Each structure stands twice: as C-alpha cells, then as structure tokens.
Coordinates of C-alpha atoms and ligand atoms in Angstrom, one line a residue:
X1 CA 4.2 5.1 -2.3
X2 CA 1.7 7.7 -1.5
X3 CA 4.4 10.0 -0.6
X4 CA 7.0 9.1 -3.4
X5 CA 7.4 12.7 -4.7
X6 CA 10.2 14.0 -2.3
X7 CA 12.6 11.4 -2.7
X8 CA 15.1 10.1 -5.3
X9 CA 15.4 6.4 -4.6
X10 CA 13.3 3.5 -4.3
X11 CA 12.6 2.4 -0.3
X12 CA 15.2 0.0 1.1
X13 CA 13.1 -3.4 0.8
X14 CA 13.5 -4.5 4.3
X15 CA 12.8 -0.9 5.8
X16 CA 9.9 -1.2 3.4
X17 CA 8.9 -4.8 5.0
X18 CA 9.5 -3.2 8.0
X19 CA 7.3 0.1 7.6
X20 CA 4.2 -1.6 6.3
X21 CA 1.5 -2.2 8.6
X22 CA -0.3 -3.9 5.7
X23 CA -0.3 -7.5 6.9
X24 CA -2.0 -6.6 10.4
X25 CA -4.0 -3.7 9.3
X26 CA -5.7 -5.1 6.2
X27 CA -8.4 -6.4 8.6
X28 CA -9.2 -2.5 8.6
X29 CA -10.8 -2.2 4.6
X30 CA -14.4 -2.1 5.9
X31 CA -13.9 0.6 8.4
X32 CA -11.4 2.7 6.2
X33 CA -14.0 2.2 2.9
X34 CA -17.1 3.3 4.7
X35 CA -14.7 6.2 6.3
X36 CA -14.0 7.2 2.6
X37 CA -17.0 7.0 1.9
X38 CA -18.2 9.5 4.4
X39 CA -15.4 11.5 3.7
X40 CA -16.4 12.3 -0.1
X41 CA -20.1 12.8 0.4
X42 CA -19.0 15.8 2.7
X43 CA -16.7 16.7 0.4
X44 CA -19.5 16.9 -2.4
X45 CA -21.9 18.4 0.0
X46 CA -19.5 21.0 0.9
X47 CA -18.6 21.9 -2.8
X48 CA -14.8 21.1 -1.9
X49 CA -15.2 18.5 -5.1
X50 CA -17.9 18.2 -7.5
X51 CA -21.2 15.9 -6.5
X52 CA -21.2 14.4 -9.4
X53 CA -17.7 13.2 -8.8
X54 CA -18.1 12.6 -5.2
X55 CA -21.0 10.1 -6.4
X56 CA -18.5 8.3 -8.7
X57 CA -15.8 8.2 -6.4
X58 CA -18.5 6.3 -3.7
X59 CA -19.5 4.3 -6.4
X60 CA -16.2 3.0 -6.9
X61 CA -15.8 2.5 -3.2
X62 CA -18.4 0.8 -2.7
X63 CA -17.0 -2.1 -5.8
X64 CA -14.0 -2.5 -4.0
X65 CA -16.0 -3.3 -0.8
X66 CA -17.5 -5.9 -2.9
X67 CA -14.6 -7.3 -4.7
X68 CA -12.5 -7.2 -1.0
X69 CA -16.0 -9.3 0.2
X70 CA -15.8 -11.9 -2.4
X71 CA -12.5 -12.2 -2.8
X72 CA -12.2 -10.8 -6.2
X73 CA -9.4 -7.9 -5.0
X74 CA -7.0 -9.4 -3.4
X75 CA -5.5 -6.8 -0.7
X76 CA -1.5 -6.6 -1.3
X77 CA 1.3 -4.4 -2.0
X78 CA 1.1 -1.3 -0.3
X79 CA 2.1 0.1 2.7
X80 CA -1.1 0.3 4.5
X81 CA -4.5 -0.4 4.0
X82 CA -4.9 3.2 3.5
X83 CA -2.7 3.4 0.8
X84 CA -4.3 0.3 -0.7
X85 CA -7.4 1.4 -1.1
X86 CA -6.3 4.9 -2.5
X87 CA -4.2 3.4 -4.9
X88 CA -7.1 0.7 -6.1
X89 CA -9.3 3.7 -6.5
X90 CA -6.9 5.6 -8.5
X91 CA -6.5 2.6 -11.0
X92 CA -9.7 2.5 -11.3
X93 CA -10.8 6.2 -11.4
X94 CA -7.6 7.8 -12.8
X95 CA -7.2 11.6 -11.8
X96 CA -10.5 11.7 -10.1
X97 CA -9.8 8.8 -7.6
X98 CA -6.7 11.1 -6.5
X99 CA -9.2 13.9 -5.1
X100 CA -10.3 11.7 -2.5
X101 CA -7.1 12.3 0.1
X102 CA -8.5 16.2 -0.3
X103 CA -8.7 17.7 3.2
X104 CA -8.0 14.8 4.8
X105 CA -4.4 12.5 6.1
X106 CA -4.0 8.9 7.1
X107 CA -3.7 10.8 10.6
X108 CA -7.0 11.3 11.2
X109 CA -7.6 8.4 9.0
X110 CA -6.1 5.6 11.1
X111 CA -7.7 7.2 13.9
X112 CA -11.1 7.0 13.0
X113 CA -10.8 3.5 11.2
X114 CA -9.5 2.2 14.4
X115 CA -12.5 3.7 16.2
X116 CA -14.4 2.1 14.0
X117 CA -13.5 -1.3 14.6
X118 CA -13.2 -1.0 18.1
X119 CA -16.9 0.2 18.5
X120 CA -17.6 -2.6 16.2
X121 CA -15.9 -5.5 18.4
X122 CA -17.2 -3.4 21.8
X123 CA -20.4 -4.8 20.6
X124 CA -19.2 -7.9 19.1
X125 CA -17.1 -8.6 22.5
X126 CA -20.9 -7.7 24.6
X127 CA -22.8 -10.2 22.4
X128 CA -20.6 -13.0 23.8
X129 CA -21.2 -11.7 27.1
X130 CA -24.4 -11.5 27.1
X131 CA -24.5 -15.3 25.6
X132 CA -22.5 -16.1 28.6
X133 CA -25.1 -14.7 31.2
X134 CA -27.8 -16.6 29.0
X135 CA -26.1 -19.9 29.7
X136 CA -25.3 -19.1 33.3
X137 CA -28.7 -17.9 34.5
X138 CA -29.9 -21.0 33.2
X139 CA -27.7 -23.2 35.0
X140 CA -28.3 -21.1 38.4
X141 CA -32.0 -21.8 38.4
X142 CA -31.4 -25.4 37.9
X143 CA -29.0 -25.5 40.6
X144 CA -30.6 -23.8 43.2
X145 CA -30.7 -26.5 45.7
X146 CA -28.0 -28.0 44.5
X147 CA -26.3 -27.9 47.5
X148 CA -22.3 -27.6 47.6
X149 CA -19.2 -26.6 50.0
X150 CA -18.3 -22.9 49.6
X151 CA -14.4 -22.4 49.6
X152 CA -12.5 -19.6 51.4
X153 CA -8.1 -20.4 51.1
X154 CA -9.4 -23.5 49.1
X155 CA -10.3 -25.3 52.0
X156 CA -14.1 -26.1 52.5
X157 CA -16.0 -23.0 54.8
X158 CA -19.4 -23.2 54.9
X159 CA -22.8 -24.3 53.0
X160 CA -23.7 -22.6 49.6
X161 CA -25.4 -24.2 46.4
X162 CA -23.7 -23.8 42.7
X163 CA -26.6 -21.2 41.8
X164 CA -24.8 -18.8 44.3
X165 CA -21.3 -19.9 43.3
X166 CA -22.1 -19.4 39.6
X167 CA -24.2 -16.1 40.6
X168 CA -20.7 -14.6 41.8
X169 CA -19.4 -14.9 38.0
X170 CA -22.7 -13.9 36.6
X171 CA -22.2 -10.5 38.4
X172 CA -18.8 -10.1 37.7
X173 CA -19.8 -10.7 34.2
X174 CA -22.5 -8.2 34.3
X175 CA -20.0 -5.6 35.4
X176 CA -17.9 -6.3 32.9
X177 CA -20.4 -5.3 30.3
X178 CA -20.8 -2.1 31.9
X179 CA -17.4 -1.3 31.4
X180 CA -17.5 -2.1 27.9
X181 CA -20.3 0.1 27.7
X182 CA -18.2 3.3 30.0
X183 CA -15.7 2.6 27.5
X184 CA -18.2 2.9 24.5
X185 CA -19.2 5.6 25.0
X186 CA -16.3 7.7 26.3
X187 CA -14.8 6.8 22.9
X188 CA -17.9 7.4 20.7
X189 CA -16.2 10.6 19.1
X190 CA -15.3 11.6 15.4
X191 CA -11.6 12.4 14.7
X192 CA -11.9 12.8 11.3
X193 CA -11.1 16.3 9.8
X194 CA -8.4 16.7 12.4
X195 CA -5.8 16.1 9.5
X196 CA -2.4 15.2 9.8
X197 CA -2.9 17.2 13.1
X198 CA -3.6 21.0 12.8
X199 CA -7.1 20.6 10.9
X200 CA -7.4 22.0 7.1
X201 CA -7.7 25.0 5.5
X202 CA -10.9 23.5 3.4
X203 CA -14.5 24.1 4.4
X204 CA -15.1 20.4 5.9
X205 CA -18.3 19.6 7.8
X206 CA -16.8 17.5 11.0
X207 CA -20.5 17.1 11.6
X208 CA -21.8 15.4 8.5
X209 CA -18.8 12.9 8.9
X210 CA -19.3 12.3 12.8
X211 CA -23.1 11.8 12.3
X212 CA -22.7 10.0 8.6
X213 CA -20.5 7.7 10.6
X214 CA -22.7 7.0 14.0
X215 CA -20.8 9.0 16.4
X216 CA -22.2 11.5 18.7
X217 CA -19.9 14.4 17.8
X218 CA -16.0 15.0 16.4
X219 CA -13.5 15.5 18.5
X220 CA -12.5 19.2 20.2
X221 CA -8.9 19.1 19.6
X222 CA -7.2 18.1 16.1
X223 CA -4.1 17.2 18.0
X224 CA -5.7 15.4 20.6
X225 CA -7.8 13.5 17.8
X226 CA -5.0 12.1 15.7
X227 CA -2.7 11.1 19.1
X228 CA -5.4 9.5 21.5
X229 CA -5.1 6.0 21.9
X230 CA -7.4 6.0 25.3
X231 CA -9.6 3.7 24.4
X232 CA -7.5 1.2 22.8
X233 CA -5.8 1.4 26.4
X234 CA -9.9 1.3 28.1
X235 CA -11.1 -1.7 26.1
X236 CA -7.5 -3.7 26.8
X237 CA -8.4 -3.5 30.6
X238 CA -11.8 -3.9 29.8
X239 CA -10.8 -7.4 28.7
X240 CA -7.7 -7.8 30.7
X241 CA -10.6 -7.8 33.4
X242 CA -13.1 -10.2 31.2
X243 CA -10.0 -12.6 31.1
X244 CA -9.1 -12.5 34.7
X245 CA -12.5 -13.2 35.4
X246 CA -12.7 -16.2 32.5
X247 CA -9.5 -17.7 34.0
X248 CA -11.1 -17.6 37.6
X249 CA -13.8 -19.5 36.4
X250 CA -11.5 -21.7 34.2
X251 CA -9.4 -22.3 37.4
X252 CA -12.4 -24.1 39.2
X253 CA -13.3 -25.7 36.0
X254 CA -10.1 -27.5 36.1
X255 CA -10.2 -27.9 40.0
X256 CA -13.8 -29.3 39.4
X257 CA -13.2 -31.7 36.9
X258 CA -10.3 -33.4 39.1
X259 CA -10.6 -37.0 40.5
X260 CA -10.4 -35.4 43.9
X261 CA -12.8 -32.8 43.4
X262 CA -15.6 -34.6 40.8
X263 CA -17.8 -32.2 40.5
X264 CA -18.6 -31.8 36.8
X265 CA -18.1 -33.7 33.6
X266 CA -17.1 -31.6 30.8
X267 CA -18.7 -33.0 27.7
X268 CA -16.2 -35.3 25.5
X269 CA -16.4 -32.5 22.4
X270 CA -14.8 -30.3 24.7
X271 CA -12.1 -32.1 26.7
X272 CA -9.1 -33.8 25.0
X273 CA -7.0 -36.7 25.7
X274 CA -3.2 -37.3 26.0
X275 CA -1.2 -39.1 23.6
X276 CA 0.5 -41.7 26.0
X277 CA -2.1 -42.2 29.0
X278 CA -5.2 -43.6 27.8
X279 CA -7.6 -42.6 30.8
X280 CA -7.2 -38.9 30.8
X281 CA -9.3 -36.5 29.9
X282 CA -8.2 -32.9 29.9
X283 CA -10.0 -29.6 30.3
X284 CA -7.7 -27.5 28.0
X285 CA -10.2 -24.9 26.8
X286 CA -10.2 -24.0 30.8
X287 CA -6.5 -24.3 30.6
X288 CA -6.1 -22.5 27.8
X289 CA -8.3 -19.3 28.8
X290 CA -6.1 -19.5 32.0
X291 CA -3.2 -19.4 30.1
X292 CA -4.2 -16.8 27.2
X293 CA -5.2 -14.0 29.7
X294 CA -1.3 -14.0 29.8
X295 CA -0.6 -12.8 26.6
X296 CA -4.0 -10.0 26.9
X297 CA -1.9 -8.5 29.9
X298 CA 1.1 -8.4 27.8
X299 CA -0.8 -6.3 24.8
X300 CA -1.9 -3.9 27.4
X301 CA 1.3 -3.4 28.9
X302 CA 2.8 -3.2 25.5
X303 CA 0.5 -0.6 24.6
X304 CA 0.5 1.6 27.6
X305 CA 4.5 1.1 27.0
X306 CA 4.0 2.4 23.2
X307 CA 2.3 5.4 24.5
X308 CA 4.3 6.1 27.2
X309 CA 6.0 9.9 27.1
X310 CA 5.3 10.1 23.2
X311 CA 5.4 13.5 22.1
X312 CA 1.9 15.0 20.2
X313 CA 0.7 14.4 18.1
X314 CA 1.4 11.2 15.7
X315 CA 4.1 9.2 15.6
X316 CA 5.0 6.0 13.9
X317 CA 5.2 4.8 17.2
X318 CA 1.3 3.9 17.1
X319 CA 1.6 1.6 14.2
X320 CA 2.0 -1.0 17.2
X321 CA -1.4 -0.1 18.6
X322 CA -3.2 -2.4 16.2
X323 CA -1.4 -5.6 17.2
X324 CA -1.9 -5.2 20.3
X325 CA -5.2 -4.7 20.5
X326 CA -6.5 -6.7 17.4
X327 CA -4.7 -9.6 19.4
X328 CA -6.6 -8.8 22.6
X329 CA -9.8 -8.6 21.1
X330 CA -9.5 -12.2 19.1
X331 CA -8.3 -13.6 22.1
X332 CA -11.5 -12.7 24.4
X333 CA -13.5 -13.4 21.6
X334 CA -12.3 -17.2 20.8
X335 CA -12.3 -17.9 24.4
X336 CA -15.5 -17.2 25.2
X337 CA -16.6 -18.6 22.3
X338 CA -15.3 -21.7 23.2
X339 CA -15.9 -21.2 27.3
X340 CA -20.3 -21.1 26.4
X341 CA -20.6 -24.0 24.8
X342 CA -18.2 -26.0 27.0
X343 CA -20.0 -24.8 30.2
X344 CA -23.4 -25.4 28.7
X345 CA -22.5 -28.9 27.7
X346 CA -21.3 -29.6 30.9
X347 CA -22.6 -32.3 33.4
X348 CA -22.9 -31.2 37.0
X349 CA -22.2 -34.2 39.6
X350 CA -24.9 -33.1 41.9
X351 CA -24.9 -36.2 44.4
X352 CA -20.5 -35.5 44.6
X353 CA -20.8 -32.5 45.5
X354 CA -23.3 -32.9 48.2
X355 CA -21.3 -35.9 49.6
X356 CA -18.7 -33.5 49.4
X357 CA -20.4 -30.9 51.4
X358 CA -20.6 -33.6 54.1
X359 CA -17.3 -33.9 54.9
X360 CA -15.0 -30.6 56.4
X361 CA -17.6 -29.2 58.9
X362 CA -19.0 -26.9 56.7
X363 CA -21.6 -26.6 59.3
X364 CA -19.5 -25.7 62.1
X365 CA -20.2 -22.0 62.0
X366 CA -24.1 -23.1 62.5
X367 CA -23.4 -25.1 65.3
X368 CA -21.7 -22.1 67.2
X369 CA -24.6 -20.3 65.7
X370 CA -26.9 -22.9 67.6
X371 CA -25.4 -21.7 71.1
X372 CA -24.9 -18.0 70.3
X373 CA -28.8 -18.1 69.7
X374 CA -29.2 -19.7 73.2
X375 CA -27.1 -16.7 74.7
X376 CA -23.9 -17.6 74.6
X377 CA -21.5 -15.5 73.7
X378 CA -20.3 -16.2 70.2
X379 CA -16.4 -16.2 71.1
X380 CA -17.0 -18.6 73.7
X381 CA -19.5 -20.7 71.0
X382 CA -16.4 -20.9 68.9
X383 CA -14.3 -22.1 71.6
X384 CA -16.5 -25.1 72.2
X385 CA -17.5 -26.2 68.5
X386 CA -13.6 -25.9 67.7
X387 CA -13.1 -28.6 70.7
X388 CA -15.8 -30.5 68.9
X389 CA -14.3 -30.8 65.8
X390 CA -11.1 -32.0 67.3
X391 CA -13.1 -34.9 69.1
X392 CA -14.8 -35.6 65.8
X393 CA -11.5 -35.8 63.7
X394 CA -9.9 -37.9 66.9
X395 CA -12.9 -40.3 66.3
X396 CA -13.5 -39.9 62.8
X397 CA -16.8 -39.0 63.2
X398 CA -18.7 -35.7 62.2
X399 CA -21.6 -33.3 63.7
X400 CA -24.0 -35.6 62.5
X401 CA -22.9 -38.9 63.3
X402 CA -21.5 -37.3 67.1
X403 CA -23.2 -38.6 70.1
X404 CA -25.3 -36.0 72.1
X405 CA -23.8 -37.0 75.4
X406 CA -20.7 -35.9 73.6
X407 CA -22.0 -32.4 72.5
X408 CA -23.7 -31.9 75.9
X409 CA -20.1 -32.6 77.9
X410 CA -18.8 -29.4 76.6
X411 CA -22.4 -27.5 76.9
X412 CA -25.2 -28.3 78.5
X413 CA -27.1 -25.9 76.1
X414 CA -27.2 -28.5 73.4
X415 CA -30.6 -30.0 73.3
X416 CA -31.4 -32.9 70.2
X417 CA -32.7 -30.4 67.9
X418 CA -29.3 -29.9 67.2
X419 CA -29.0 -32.7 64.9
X420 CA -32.3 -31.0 62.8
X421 CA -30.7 -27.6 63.4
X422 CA -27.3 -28.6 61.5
X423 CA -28.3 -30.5 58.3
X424 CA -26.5 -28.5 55.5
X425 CA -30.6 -28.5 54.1
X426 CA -31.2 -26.0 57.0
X427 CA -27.6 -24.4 56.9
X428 CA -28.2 -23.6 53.7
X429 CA -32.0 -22.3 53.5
X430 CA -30.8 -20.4 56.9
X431 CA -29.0 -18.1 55.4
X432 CA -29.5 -14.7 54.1
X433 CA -28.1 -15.8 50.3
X434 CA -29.6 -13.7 47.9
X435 CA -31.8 -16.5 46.0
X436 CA -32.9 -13.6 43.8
X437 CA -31.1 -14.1 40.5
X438 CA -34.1 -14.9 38.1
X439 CA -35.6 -11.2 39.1
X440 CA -32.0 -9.1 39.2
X441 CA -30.2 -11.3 36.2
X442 CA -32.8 -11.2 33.8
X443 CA -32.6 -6.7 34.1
Ligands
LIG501 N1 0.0 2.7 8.9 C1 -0.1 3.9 9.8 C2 -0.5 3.4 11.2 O1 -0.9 2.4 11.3 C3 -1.1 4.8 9.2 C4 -0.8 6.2 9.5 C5 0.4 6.7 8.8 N2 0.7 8.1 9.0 C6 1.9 8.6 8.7 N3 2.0 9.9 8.9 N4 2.9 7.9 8.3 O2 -0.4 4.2 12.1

C-alpha cells in the first residue's frame, strides 16, 4: 500500500477486495503513464528533481508502457492502477522511482487520467459516427425515389421516400456529434497540479503539463479540479442521446423486417435464427441496441446519483465514476459497430414498400389539396375527401381505382386530372421535401 506508513495492521482482505478499483481501472495504464510522464518532465524542467533523473524516471515509464503493450507486465496486485504503476517503477528504479508522486496525489491524478480517456473515446465514439453518416448518405442518394408511406401514430400519413426517412436520422446523428464536440471542449482542461485538493507548495508549471498533455489550459480551481465529474455526466447524456436515437432506428429496423411490414432484408451475417422454429430470422443486433440503451440510462443515473450532494472535494465516492461511464462508452461503441455494417448490408424491398404506399390513402391530404387549390376552403376539402375514403373502404376500392362520377357526386370541382394529380409519383415530387442531402450532409 502506498499509504501503509500510518497504520499497524495489514488491510482486512475483503475491505481490500472491496477498496481496489484495480480490476475496472487497469484500462487506465496508458493515460496514467503518459500523465507521469508529463508530470516528471516538469518536474525536471522546474528543478523540483534532477533532469537527469527525471529522464530515467521517463525512461522507465516508457518500458512499462511497452511491457503492459506486449503483455510482458502483467497488471495485478495493487489497489489501483495508480499504485501499480508507482510501485512497478519503484522496483525497477529503487529510491529514485519514489520521487515521482513529488507534488502531485492520485487526486488530481485520477482526474486527469480519466480526462484522458474520455477525450480519447470522444473521438473514438465520433469516428463511428461519422462512419454511420458515411453509410447513410449513401443509402439516401440511392433511395431517393424510392418511394414509401411516411408514418405519424404508426399508422400510414402521407407520401415520403426512404432518402427523407433515413435523412431524419442522418440529422439527428449529425447533432449528436456536435454535442460530443460541446462536450469536448468544455472538458478540455488540465487538473493536474491541483493535488490532493489545495495545490502544492512546490514550484509546478500547470502549464507545461496542460500543454505537454494537449489541453488548452489547467484548471482555475484546485478543488474544483480534483471533484468535477461534469463531463463524465455530459458525455453519458451525450450517448444516452446517441442510444435513444440508435434504438429509434433499431425499432423500425425490427418493424421493417416484419412479415407485415417487408421492407428490408437484413443480410443473413447479421440476423439469427431460433433454436426451435426453423423459418425465423431475427434482427437481434436491432433488438439488442434497443435493449442496451437501458442499461446507458441506468449508468447516467447512477452517476448523477454518485455525485449527488457530495461534499468537496474528493471522495471515495467517485471510484464508481469509472464503471459507469467505461460501461457507457463500450456499449455505444459495440452497438454502432455492429448497427454500420448491418444497415450497409441490408437489402431494401423497394417494390414492398411502394405497394405498400398504395394502400392507406396516403394521398388523401393531396386530394383535399386538389380542391383547396380550386378555392375551396380547405376544412370543407377535408370534409368531402374524408366521405371519400369511407365510400372507398365500403367498396374496397382506393383514389385511384374510384370512379369519377363518384368523386364528382360529392364535388363538382373534380375534373379527370385528378387521377394524374394523385399518383404518389406527383404527391411525392409535390412537396416541399428538402431533396438536399448530398449538398448539406456532405458539410
Ligand atoms: N482509485 C481511486 C479512484 O478511482 C483513485 C484516487 C484515490 N484517492 C484517494 N485519496 N484515495 O477514485
């Protein structure tokens, strides 16, 4: 133990099992090594150590990197990864490897390696995204007269084609990098040399670290530095929104794959079967995104929970931040992993979902349209196309397939262009739909 000096007797094993964050925070060594890193060559450039024993100290760093890479050094028994890596210097260094904590706590530590990584997986977590938009502004400009039923209360509303449907996500999508970005940046600031939480008395350089370590500046406050968990709460909505939007998208998936609906074919390296009914074929990545933005709500509750009315400045409380968000971040990442490839392999039933758009009236809107153009008065327009409809479900016919002595009965300002009027071609090519999403997705 780091702090062993105080006390008389060994930790109780399972409050020892209990304290270590080791097993969750391991996944930290790259983040807290190249934080050490910076850490020493300020302390060598402000004289608080020797250069020449800063340089050794990095050397040294730098060879556990390696052997953690290659699995030489295998990371285990200590209390934290902090710890671990202190401890692996030490046996290798001797004295000299103990200088390395000067100035410095796992305070600020923790902080800044958990900055770190979240800036690391902002990006990581905006490349998938930006794979994503890839794959759907392909599939828009293929689809852009593939005409479709839009849906409003899941019951079919009016003409669109699956460029504009898939459009919607693209810009959701598109927002959702921006606030990945907000987040980024709002976050981008050194905590290191805050201490345990009052700073040091030694004559640190909080902006050789910052700027050694790519942020834009260290933190104002010490207290503030070592206790903010902000952006561990920003980037769990961030993706608690990414997932919400996923499982949108996954829900239609599912609903589109149906034998009712038939609209796509998801390729068979990315459906499954069942184990007692030979003719299914499943969408369970799409179910399981739907179901995994469950557990990315939970985290952020959990951590907004954690946080909630803790005293400044650190308390062990915040252990539980990494969890949370580590499990958030994996999750996003596997889903969309698996969501590109599953959506680019797809098949789109084109001809199904025009038949589809064929049945429901999706054109009725047009046809009051038709007589609010002739001057009458839109209310009214409605009044008669809804009697229309009725007639057409009594006869089982539809707009196009309804006689035009039965349209003229209930207004004498239908004329036979009406048939030309209504095809869902014209519905569709009517209408003021931005068709614009090679020029604005491509920004
Ligand atoms: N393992 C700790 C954590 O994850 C590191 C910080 C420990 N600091 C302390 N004062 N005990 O939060």
């Amino acid at each position: 133990m780091l702090w062993k000096g105080r006390f008389s007797k060994e930790l109780n094993q399972d409050v020892n099992d209990f304290n270590s964050s080791l097993p969750f925070d391991k996944r930290l060594y790259y983040e807290d090594i190249i934080g050490s890193i910076a850490h020493v060559t300020m302390l060598g450039d402000c004289n608080i150590i020797d250069k020449e024993e800063s340089n050794k100290i990095i050397d040294e760093l730098n060879n556990i990197l390696k052997d953690i890479d290659s699995d030489k050094l295998e990371i285990k028994d200590a209390e934290d990864i902090h710890s671990f890596i202190e401890q692996e210097l030490t046996k290798r260094l001797g004295t000299l490897g103990k200088k390395l904590h000067t100035a410095r706590s796992r305070n600020d530590q923790v902080a800044l390696d958990l900055r770190l990584y979240v800036k690391k997986e902002i990006n990581n977590i905006k490349k998938y995204l930006k794979e994503l938009l890839l794959v759907l502004n392909k599939l828009c400009l293929e689809h852009e007269n593939t005409i479709m039923s839009g849906y409003t209360h899941l019951q079919k509303a009016q003409p669109i084609s699956l460029a504009i449907h898939l459009d919607a996500y693209v810009q959701m999508f598109k927002r959702d990098i921006t606030r990945l970005d907000d987040c980024y940046n709002r976050m981008n600031e050194s905590p290191l040399g805050a201490g345990a939480l009052a700073g040091t008395t030694h004559p640190i350089s909080q902006e050789e670290t910052s700027s050694l370590l790519g942020f834009n500046k260290p933190m104002i406050n010490t207290m503030d530095a070592v206790s903010d968990r902000d952006y561990c709460l920003e980037l769990a909505s961030a993706i608690n929104i990414i997932m919400m939007h996923l499982s949108r998208f996954s829900e239609e998936i599912v609903l589109w794959c149906s034998n009712e609906f038939k609209y796509i074919e998801l390729d068979d390296a990315f459906a499954t079967g069942s184990s007692i009914m030979p003719q299914k074929k499943n969408p369970d990545i799409a179910e399981l995104v739907r179901g995994k933005t469950g557990r990315v709500y939970g985290n952020s509750i959990a951590l907004l929970t954690m946080l909630k009315a803790l005293p400044l400045a650190y308390n062990k409380d915040m252990q539980e931040d990494k969890e949370a968000i580590f499990d958030s971040i994996d999750t996003v990442k596997i889903c969309l992993k698996t969501f590109i490839p599953m959506l680019s392999s797809m098949k789109v039933l084109k001809d199904n979902m025009k038949e589809a758009a064929h049945k429901g009236f999706i054109n009725a809107t047009d046809v009051a349209d038709y007589l609010a153009k002739k001057g009458v008065p839109f209310r009214e327009a409605y009044q008669i196309v809804g009697k229309l409809v009725a007639y057409c479900l009594e006869q089982d016919l539809d707009f196009s397939t309804l006689p035009l002595n039965k349209y003229q009965e209930v207004s004498s300002f239908f004329e036979d262009d009406i048939y030309q009027e209504i095809s869902l071609e014209n519905c569709f090519n009517k209408r003021n739909l931005n068709k614009n999403w090679l020029d604005n997705n491509n920004k």
